[in-house]
PDB file of C-alpha atoms in Angstrom:
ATOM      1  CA  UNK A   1     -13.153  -2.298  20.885  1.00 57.00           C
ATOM      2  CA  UNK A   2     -13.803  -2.447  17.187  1.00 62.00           C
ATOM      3  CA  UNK A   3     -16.082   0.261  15.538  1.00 66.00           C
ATOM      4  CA  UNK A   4     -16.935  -0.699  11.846  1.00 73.00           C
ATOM      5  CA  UNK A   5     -19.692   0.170   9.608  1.00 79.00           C
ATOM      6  CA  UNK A   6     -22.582  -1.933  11.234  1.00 86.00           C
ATOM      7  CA  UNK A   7     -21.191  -1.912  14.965  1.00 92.00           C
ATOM      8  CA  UNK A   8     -19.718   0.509  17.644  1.00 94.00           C
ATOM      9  CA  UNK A   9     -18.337  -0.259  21.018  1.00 94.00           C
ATOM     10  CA  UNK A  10     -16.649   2.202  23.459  1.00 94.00           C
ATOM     11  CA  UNK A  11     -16.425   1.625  27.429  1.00 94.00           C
ATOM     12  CA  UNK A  12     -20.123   2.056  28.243  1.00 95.00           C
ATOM     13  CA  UNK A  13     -21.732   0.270  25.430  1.00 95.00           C
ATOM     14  CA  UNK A  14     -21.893  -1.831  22.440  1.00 96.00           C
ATOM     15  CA  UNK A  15     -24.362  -1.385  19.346  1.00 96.00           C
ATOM     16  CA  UNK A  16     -24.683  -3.720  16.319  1.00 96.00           C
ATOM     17  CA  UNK A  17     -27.424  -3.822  13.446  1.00 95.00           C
ATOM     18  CA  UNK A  18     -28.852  -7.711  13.203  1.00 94.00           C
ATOM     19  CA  UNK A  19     -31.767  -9.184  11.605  1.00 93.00           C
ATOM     20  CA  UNK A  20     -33.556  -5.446  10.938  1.00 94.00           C
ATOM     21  CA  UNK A  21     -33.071  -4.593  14.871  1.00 96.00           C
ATOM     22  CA  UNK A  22     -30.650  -2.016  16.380  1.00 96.00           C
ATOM     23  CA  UNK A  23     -28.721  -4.053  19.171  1.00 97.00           C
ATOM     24  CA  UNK A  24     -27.368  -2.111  22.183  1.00 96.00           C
ATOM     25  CA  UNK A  25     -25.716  -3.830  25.568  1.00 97.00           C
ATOM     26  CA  UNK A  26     -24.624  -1.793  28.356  1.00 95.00           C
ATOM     27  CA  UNK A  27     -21.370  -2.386  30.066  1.00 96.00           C
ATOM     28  CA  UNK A  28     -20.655  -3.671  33.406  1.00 95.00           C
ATOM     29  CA  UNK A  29     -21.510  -1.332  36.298  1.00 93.00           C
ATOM     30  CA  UNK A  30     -21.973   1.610  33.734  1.00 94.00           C
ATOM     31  CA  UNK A  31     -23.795   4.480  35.214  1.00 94.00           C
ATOM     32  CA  UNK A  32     -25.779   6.705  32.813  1.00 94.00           C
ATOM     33  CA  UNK A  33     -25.204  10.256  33.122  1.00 96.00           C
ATOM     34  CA  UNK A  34     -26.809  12.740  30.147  1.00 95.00           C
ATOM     35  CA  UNK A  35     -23.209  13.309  28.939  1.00 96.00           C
ATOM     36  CA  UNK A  36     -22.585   9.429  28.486  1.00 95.00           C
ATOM     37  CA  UNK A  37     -25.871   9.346  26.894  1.00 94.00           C
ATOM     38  CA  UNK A  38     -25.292  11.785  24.243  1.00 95.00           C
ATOM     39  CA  UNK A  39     -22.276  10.005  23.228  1.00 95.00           C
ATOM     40  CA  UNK A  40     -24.590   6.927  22.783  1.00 94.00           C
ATOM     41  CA  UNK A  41     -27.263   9.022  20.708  1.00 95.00           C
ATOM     42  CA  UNK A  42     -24.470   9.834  18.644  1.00 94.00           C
ATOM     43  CA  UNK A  43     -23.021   6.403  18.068  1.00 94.00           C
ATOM     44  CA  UNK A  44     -26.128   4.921  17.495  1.00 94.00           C
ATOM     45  CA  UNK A  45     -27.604   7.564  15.209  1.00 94.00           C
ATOM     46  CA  UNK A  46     -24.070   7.088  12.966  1.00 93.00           C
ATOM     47  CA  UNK A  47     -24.800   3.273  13.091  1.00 94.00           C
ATOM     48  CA  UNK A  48     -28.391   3.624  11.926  1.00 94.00           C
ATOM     49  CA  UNK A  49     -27.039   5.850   8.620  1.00 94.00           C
ATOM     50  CA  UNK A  50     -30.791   7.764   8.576  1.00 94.00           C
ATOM     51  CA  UNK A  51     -32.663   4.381   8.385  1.00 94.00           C
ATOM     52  CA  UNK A  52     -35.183   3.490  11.521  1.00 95.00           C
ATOM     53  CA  UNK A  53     -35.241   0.539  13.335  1.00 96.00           C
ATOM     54  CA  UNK A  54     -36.640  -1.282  16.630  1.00 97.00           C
ATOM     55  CA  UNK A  55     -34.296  -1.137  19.126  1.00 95.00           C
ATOM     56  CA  UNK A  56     -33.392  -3.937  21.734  1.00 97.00           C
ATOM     57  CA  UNK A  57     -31.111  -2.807  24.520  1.00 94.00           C
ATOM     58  CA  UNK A  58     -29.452  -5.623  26.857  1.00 95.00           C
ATOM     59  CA  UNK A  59     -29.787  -3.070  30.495  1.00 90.00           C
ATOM     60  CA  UNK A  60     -28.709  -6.108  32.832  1.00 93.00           C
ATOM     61  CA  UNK A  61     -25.250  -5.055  33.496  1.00 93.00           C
ATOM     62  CA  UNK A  62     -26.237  -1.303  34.224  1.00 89.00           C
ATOM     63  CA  UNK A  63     -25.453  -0.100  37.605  1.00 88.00           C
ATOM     64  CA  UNK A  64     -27.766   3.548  37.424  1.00 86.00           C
ATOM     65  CA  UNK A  65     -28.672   6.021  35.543  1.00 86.00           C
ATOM     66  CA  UNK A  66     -29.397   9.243  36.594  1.00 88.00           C
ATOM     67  CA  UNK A  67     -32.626  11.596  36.215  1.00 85.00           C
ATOM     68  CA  UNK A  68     -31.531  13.763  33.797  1.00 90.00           C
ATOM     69  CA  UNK A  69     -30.343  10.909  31.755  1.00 90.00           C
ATOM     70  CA  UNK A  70     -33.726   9.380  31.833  1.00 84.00           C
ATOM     71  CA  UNK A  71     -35.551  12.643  30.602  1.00 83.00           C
ATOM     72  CA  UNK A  72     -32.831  13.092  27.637  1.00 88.00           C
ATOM     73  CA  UNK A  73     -33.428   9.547  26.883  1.00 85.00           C
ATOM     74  CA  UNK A  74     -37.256   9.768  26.409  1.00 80.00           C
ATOM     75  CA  UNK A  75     -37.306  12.618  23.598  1.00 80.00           C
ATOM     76  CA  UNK A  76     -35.711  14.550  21.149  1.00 80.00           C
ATOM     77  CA  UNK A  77     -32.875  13.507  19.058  1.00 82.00           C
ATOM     78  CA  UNK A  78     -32.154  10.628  21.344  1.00 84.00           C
ATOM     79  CA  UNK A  79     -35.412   8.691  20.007  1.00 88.00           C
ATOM     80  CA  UNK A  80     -34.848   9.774  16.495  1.00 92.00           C
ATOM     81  CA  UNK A  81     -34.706   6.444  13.844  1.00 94.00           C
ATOM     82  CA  UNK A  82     -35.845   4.548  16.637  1.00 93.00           C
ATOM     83  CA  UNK A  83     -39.409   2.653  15.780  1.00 95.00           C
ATOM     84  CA  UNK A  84     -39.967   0.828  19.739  1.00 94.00           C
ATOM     85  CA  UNK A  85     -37.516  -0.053  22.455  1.00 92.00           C
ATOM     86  CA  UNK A  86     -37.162  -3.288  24.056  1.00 94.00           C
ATOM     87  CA  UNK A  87     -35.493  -3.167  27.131  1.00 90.00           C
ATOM     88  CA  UNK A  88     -33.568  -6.904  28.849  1.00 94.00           C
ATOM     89  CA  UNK A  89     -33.313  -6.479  32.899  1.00 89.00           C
ATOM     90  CA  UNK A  90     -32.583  -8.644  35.306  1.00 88.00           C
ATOM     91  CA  UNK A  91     -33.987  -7.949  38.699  1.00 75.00           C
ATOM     92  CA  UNK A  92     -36.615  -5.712  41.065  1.00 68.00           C
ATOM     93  CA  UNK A  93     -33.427  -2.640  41.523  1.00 72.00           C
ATOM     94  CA  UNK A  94     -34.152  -2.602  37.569  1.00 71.00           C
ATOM     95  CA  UNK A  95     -37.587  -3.071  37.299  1.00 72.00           C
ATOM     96  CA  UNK A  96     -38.193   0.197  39.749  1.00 74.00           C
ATOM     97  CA  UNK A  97     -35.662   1.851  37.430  1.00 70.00           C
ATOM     98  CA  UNK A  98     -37.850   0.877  34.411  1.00 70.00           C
ATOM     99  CA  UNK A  99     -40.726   1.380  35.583  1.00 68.00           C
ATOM    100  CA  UNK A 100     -39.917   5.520  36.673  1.00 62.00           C
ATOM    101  CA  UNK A 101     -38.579   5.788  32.782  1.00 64.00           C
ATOM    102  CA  UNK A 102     -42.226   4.764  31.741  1.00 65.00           C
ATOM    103  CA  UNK A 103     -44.491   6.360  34.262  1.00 64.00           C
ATOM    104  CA  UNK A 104     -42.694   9.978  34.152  1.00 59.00           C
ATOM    105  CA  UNK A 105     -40.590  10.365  31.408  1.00 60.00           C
ATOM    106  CA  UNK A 106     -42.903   9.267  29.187  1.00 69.00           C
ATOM    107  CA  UNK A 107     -41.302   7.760  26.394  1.00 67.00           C
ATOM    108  CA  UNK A 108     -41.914   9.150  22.844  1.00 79.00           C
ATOM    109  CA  UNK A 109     -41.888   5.271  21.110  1.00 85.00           C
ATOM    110  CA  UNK A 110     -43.178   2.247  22.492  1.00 90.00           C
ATOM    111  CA  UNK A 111     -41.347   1.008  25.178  1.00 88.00           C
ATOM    112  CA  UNK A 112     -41.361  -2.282  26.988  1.00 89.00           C
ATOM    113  CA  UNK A 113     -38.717  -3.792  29.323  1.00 87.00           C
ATOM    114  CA  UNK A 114     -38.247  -7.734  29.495  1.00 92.00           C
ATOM    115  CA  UNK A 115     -36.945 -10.604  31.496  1.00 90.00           C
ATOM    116  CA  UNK A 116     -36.399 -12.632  28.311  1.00 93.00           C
ATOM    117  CA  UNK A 117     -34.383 -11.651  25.339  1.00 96.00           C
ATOM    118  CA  UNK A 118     -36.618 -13.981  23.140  1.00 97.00           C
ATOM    119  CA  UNK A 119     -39.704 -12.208  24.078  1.00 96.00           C
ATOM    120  CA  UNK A 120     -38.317  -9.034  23.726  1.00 96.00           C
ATOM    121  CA  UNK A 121     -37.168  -9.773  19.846  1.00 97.00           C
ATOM    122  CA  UNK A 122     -40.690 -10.967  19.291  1.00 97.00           C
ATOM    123  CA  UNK A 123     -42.239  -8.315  20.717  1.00 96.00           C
ATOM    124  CA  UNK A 124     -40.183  -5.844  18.512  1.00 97.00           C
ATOM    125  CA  UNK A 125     -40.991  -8.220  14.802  1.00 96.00           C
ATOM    126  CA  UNK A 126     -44.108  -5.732  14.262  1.00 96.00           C
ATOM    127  CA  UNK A 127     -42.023  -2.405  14.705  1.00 95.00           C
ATOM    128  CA  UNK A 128     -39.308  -3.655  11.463  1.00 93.00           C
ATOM    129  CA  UNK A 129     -39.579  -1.250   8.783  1.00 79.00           C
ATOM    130  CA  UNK A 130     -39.979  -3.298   5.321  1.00 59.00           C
ATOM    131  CA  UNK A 131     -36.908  -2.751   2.931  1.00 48.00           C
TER     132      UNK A 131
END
């Protein structure tokens, strides 16, 4: 694990700043809980140094998350600096998953999950902030 001034990486996930997007990608069979997630919000709100970006989250090696997890994750501090969120899955379990986040958590920023990482990265181009 190396932590530096652009990128973080403990045993649930890894974030890195590239190309004016916040990069996240969730560890093998990692299962969100709210306190797993606050240690995320905190990492990645260290990493973003009170600048906002789009964020683009790899989700295909994530085994759950739980409900209150989802809820945190929708509002509040854990959606501060954080302009949309593209979201990479990999199957139907995943889509369901998804799909709850959207419909009743309601997130607070744009939200879309994604099959492909290339149309995720396009999709987020219009939520850069200029420099």
């Amino acid at each position: 694990m190396k932590n530096t001034e652009n990128h973080f990486e403990n045993s649930d996930i890894e974030f890195w700043l590239e190309d004016g997007i916040l990069h996240g990608s969730i560890k093998k069979d990692v299962v969100i809980t709210t306190d797993n997630a606050k240690v995320m919000v905190e990492a990645r709100l260290k990493l973003c140094k009170g600048i906002s970006y789009p964020m683009f989250t790899d989700f295909r090696n994530l085994k759950s998350i739980d409900k209150s997890a989802r809820s945190y994750l929708s509002k509040g501090e854990s959606v501060m600096l954080i302009t949309a969120g593209a979201f990479l899955i990999k199957n139907v379990t995943q889509e369901v998953i998804a799909n709850f986040f959207i419909h009743f958590d309601r997130p607070k920023v744009p939200t879309k999950f994604f099959t492909s990482k290339e149309k995720a990265l396009k999709w987020l181009e219009p939520f850069k902030k200029e420099k």
